[in-house]
Short mmCIF file of C-alpha atoms in Angstrom, two decimals:
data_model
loop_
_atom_site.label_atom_id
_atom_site.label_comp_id
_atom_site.label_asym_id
_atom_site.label_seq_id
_atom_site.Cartn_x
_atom_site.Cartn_y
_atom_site.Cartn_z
CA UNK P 267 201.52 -164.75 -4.25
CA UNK P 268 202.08 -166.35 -7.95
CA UNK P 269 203.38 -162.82 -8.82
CA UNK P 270 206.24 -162.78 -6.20
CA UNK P 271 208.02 -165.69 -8.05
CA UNK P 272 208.98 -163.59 -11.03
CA UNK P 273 209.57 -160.62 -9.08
CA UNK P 274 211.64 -161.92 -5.90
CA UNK P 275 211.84 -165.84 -6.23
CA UNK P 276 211.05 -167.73 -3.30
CA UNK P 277 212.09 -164.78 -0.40
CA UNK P 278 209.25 -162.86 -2.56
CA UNK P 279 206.70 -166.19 -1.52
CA UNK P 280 207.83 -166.37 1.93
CA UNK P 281 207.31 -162.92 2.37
CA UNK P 282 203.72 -162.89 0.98
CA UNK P 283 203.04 -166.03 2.85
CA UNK P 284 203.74 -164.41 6.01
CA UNK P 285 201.47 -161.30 5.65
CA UNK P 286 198.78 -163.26 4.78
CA UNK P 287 198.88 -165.61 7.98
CA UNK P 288 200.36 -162.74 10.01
CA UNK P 289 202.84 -165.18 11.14
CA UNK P 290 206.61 -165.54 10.28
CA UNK P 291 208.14 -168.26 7.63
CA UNK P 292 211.58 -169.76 7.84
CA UNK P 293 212.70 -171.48 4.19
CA UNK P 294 215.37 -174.21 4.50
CA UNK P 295 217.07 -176.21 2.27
CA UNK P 296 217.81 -180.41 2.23
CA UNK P 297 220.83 -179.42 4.31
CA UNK P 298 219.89 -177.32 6.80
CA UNK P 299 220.81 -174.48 5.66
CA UNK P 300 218.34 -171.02 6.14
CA UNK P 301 217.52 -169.70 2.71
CA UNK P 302 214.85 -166.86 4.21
CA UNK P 303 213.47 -165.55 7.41
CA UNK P 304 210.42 -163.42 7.36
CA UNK P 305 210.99 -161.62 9.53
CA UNK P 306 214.77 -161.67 10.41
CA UNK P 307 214.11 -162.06 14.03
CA UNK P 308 212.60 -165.65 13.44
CA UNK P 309 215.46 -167.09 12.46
CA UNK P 310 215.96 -167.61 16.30
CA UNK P 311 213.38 -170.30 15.94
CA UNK P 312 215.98 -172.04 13.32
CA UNK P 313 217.70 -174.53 15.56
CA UNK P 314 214.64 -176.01 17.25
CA UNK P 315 213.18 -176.50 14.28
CA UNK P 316 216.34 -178.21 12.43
CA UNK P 317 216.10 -181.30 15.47
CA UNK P 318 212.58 -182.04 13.45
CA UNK P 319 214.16 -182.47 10.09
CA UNK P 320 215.91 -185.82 8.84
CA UNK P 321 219.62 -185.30 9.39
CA UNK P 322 221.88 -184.90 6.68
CA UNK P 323 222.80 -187.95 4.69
CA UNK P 324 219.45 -189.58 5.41
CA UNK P 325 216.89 -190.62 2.99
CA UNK P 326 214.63 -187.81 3.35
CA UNK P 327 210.65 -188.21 3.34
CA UNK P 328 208.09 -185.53 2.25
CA UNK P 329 207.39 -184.23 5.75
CA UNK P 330 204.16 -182.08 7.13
CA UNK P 331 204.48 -182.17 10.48
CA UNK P 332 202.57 -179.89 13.81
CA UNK P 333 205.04 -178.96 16.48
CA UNK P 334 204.61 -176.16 19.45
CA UNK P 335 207.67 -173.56 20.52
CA UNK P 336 207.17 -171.94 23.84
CA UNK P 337 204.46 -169.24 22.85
CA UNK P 338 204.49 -170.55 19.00
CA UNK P 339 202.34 -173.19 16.53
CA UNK P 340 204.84 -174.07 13.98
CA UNK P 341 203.91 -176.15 10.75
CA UNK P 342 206.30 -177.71 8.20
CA UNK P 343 206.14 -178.82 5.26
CA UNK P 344 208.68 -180.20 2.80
CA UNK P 345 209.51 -178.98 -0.67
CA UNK P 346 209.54 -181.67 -2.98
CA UNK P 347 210.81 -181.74 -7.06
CA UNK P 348 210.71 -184.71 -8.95
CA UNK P 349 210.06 -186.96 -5.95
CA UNK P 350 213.02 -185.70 -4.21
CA UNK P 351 212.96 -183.36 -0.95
CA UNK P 352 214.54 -180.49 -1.59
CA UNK P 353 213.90 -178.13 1.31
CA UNK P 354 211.56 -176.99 3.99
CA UNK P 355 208.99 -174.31 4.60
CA UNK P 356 208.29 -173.64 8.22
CA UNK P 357 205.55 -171.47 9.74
CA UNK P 358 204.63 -170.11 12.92
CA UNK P 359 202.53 -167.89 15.02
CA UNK P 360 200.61 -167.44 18.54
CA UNK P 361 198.05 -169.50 17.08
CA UNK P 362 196.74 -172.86 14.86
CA UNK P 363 196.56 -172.55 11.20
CA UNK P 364 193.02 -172.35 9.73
CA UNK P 365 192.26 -174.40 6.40
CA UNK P 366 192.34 -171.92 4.44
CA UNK P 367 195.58 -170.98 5.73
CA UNK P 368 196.73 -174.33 5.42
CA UNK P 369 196.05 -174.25 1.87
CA UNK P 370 197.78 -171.25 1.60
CA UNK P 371 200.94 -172.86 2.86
CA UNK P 372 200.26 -175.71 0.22
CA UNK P 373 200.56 -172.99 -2.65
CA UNK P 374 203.68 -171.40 -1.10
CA UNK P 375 204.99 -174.95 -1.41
CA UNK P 376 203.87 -175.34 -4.70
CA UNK P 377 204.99 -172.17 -6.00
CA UNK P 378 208.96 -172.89 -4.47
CA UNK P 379 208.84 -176.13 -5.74
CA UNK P 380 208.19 -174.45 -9.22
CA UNK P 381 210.74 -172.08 -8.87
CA UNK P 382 213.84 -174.90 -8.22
CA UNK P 383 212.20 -177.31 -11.08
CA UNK P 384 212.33 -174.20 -13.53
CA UNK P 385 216.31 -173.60 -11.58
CA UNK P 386 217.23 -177.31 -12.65
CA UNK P 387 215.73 -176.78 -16.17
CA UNK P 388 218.13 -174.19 -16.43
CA UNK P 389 221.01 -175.90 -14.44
CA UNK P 390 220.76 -179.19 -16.74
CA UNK P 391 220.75 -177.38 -19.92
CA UNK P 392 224.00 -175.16 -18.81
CA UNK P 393 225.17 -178.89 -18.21
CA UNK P 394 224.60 -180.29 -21.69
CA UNK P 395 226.13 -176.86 -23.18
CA UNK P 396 229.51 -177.76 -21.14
CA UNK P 397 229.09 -181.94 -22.06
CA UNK P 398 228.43 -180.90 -25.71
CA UNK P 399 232.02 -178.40 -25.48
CA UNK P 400 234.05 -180.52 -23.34
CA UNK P 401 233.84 -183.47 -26.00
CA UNK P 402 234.99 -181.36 -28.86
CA UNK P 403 237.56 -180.74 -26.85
CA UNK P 404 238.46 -184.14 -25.81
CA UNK P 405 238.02 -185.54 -29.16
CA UNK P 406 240.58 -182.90 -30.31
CA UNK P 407 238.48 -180.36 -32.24
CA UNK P 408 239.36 -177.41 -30.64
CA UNK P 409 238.35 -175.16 -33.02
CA UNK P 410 235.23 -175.77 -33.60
CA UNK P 411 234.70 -176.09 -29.67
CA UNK P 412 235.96 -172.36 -29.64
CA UNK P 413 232.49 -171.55 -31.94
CA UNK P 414 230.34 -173.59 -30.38
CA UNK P 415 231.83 -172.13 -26.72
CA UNK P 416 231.06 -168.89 -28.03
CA UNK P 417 227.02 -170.19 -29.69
CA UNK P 418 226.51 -172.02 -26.06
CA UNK P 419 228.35 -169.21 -23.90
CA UNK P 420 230.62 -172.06 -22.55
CA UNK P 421 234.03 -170.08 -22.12
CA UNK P 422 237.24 -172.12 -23.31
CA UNK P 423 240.22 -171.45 -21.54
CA UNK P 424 243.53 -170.18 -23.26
CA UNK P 425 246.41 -171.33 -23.25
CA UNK P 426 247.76 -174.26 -21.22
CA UNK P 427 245.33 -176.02 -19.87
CA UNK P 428 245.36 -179.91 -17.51
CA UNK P 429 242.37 -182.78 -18.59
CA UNK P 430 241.17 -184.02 -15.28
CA UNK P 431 238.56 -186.85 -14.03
CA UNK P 432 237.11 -187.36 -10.94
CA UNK P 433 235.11 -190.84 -9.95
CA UNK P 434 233.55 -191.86 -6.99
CA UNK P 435 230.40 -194.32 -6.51
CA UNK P 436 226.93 -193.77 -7.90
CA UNK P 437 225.69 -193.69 -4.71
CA UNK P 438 227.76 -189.88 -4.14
CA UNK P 439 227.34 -189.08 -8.09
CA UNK P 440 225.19 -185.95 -7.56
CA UNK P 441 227.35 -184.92 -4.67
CA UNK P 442 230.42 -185.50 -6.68
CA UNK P 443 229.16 -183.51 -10.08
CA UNK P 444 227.69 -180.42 -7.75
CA UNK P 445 231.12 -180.32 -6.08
CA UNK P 446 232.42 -179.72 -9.40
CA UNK P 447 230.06 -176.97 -10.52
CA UNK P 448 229.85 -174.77 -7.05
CA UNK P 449 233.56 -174.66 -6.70
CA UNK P 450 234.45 -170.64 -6.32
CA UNK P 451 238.04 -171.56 -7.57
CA UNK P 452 237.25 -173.80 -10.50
CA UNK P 453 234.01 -170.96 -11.49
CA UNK P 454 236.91 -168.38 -11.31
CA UNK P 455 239.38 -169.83 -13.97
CA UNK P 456 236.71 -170.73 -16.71
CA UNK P 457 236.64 -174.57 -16.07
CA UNK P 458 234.89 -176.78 -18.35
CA UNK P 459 233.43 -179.84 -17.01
CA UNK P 460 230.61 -182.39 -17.36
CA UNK P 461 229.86 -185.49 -16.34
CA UNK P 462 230.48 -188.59 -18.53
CA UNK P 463 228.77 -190.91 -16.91
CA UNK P 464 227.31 -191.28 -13.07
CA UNK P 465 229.89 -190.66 -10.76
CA UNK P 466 232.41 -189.40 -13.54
CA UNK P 467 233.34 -186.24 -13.90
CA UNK P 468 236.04 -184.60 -16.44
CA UNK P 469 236.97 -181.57 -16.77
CA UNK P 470 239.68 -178.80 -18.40
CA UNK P 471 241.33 -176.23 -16.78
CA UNK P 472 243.57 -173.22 -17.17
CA UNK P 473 246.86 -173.79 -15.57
CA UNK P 474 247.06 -171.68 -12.20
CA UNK P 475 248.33 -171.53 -9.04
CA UNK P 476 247.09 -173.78 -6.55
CA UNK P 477 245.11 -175.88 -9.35
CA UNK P 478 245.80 -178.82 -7.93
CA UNK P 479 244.94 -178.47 -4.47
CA UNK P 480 241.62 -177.15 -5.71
CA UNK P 481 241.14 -180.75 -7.64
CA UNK P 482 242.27 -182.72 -3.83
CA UNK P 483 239.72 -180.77 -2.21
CA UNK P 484 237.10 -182.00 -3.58
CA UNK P 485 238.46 -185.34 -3.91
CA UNK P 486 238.44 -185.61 0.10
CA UNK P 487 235.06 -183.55 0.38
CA UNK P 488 233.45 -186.11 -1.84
CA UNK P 489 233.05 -190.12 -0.29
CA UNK P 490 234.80 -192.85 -2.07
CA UNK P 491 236.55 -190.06 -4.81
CA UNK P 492 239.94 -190.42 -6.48
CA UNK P 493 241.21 -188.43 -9.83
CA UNK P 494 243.60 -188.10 -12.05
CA UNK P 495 244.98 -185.29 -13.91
CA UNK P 496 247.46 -184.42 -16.61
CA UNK P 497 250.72 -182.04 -17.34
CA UNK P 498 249.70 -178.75 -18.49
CA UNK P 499 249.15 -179.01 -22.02
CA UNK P 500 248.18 -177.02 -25.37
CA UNK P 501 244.53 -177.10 -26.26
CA UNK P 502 244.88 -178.94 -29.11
CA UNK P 503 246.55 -181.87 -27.53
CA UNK P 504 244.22 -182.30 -25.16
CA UNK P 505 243.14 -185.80 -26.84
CA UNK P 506 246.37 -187.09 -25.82
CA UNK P 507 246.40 -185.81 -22.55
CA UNK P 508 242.99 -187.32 -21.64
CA UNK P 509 243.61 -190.93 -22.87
CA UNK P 510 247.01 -190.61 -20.27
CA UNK P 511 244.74 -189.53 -18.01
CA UNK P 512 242.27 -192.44 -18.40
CA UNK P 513 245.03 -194.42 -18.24
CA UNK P 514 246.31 -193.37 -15.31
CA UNK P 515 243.42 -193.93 -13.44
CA UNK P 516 243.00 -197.35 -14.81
CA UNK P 517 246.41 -198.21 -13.60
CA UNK P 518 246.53 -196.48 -10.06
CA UNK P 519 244.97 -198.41 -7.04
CA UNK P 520 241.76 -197.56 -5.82
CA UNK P 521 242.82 -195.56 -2.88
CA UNK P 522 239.84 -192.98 -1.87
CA UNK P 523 240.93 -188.88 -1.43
CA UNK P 524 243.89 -189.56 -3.99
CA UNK P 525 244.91 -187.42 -6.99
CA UNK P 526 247.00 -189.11 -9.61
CA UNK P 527 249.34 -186.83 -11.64
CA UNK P 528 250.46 -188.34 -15.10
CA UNK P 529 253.93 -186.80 -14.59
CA UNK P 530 254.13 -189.21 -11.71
CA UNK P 531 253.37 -192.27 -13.41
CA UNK P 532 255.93 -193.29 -16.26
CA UNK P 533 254.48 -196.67 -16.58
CA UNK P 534 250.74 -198.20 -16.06
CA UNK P 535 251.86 -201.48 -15.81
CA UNK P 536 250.59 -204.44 -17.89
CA UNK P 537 247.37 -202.67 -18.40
CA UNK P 538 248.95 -200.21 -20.95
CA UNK P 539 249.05 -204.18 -22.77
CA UNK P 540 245.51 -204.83 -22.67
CA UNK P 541 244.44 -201.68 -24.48
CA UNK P 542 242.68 -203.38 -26.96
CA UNK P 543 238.86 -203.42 -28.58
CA UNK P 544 238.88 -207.60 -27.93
CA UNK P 545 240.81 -207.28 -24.77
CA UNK P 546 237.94 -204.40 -23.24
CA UNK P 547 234.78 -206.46 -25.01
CA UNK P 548 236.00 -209.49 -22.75
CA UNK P 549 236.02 -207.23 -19.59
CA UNK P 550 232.51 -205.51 -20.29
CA UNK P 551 231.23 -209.11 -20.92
CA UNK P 552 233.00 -210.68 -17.45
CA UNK P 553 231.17 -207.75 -15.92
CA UNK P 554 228.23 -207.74 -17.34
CA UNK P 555 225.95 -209.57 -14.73
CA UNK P 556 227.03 -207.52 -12.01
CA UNK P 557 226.09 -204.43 -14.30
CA UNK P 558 222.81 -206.16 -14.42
CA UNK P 559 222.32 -206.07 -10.78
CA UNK P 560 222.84 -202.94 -10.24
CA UNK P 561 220.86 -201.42 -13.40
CA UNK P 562 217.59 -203.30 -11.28
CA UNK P 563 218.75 -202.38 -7.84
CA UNK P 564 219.26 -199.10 -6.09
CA UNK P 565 222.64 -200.96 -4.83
CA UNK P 566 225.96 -200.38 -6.73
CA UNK P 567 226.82 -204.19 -7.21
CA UNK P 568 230.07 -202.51 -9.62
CA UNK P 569 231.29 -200.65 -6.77
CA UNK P 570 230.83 -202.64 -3.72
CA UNK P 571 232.79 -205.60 -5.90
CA UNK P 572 235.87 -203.32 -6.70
CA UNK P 573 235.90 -202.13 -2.94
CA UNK P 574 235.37 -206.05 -1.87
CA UNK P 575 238.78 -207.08 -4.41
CA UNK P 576 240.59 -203.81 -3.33
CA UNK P 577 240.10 -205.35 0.37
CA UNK P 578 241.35 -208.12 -0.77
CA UNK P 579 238.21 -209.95 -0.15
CA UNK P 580 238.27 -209.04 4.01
CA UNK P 581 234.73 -208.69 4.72
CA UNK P 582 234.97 -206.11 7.59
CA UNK P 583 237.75 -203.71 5.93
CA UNK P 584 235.15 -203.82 3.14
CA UNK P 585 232.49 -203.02 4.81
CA UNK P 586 233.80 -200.09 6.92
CA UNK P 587 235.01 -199.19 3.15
CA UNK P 588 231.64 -199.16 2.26
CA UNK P 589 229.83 -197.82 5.64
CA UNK P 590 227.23 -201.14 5.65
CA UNK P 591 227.19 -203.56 7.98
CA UNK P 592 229.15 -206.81 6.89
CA UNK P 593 226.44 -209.18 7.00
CA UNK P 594 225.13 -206.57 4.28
CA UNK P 595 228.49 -206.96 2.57
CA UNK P 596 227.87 -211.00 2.89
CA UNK P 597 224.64 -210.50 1.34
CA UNK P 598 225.86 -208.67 -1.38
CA UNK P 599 228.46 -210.42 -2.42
CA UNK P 600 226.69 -213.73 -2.27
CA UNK P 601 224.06 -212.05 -5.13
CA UNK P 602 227.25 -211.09 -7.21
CA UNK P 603 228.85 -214.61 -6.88
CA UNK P 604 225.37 -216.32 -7.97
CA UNK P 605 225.21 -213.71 -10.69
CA UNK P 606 228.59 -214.73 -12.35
CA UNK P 607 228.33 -218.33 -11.58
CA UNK P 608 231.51 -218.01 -9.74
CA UNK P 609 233.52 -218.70 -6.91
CA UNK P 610 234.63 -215.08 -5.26
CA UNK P 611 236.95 -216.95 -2.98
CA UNK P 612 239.17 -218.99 -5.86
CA UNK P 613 242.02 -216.18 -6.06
CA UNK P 614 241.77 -217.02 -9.98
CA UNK P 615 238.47 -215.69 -10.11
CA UNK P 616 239.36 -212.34 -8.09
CA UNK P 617 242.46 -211.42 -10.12
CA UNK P 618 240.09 -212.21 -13.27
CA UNK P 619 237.61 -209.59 -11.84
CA UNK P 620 239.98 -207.62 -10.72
CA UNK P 621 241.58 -207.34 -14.09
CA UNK P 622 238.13 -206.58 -15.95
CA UNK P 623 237.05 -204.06 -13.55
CA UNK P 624 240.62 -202.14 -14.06
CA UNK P 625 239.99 -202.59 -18.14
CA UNK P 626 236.32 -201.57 -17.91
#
């Protein structure tokens, strides 16, 4: 079985798998979706088995789990990398597994598992390659971006080109970043993009029809994502570009699903005032015990305070914002008040945060 990971990948297991337990084998990704069915015919058994299997969007569990079809013993068993469920191996037959078989199944799993940690070994280094060009090219040193594009196989476009970023909450940061990557239209023009930080995402990209749109479409397939993105502009004044960009965003309200074009926005306010090292050292310092709370908590503190001020502190249009419950919101936002020693319903104080989070 080992040898069918080089040779086919993880069909190559299932199909091993199901000769030797003379059964069939359904793999399924965190999704849902059916990545192999040994034989064909059993994908049939696909639905049933899909109302056994957390629903998309919730936490997911490893799972092994015993369930019967009309004529069929099914096992499954989830695929798990780095603690984190990444699909599904079902089996099934006219009769119980033995042990042995069992254990069987257990290598199968193992051997998958393998296969999609050595995938993201790849994946993440393909990622640094892009990080390492994109900030040559944002830090306006396009030519030697062009060698190391050509060292790290990272294609730079030609000619004009737009600087975009994308943001959303770290909650949707993976979602947000794969977007990116998978997208047929963006793979198609050579787009370079990596992510800054969790829930960041820039990118450059060749100038072409429908560009854009491409950009919006993720914004509204992604939760809690807005973006900004610049005029078409020359390669090497991409530096210039990107800090309008930044800008831009900065300025613009926090309105989810929206794309902000810098040819739209001839002023950004008083914050294009408040550009300044002392000015940004007092906002990362306001900040900086809600940053604490979330760097010990699964809970993005940051985010749920800038959709809380963008509510204008109305606890059940932040909330919905949010998708929690507002006594969860109450909760919340009592732990960031205690954190900054502040009052969050003194106006003051909100325009203060307000302010920092927009200068961050």
């Amino acid at each position: 079985m080992r040898t069918a990971v080089g040779a086919q990948g993880p069909r190559g297991i299932a199909e091993r798998l199901s000769s030797a337990v003379r059964g069939w084998v359904l793999l399924i990704d965190a999704d849902g979706g059916l990545r192999a069915a040994v034989p064909e015919s059993s994908r049939t058994y696909l639905a049933r088995i899909l109302t056994e299997l957390p629903r998309t969007g919730v936490p997911r569990a490893p799972l092994a789990a015993a369930i019967s079809l009309p004529g069929e013993s099914v096992s499954i068993t989830s695929v798990s990398v780095a603690g984190r469920v990444r699909g599904y191996i079902a089996v099934g037959r006219t009769s119980n597994l033995s042990a042995a078989e069992h254990t069987l199944v257990e290598t199968a799993t193992y051997l998958i598992a393998e296969d999609l940690r050595r995938a993201d070994e790849i994946r993440q280094a393909a990622r640094n390659n892009r990080h390492a060009v994109l900030r040559l090219l944002l830090g306006g040193n396009a030519r030697v971006a062009r060698t190391t594009g050509e060292i790290l196989r990272v294609k730079v476009p030609d000619g004009p080109v737009r600087a975009a970023v994308l943001t959303t909450s770290r909650e949707n940061a993976t979602e947000l970043l794969e977007a990116v990557e998978e997208d047929q239209a963006l793979r198609r023009i050579d787009t370079v993009s990596a992510a800054l930080r969790p829930g960041r995402v820039a990118m450059i990209l060749p100038t072409a029809e429908g560009d854009l749109r491409t950009i919006e479409s993720i914004l509204r397939r992604v939760p809690n994502c807005r973006g900004a993105a610049s005029d078409p502009v020359s390669v090497d004044d991409l530096p210039d570009a990107w800090r309008r960009v930044r800008a831009v965003l900065q300025a613009a309200s926090d309105e989810p699903g929206h794309l902000y074009l810098a040819s739209d926005v001839s002023e950004a306010g008083l914050l294009r005032h408040l550009g300044g090292d002392d000015v940004r050292a007092w906002a990362q310092s306001a900040l900086l015990p809600v940053a604490n709370l979330t760097s010990g908590s699964k809970v993005d503190f940051t985010s749920t305070l800038r959709t809380f001020l963008a509510n204008n502190g109305q606890a059940d249009a932040s909330a919905s914002a949010l998708g929690i419950h507002r006594h969860t919101l109450r909760y919340r936002m009592t732990k960031i008040g205690e954190a900054l020693g502040r009052d969050l319903d003194d106006p003051t104080v909100r325009a203060e945060l307000w302010l920092a989070l927009k200068l961050e």
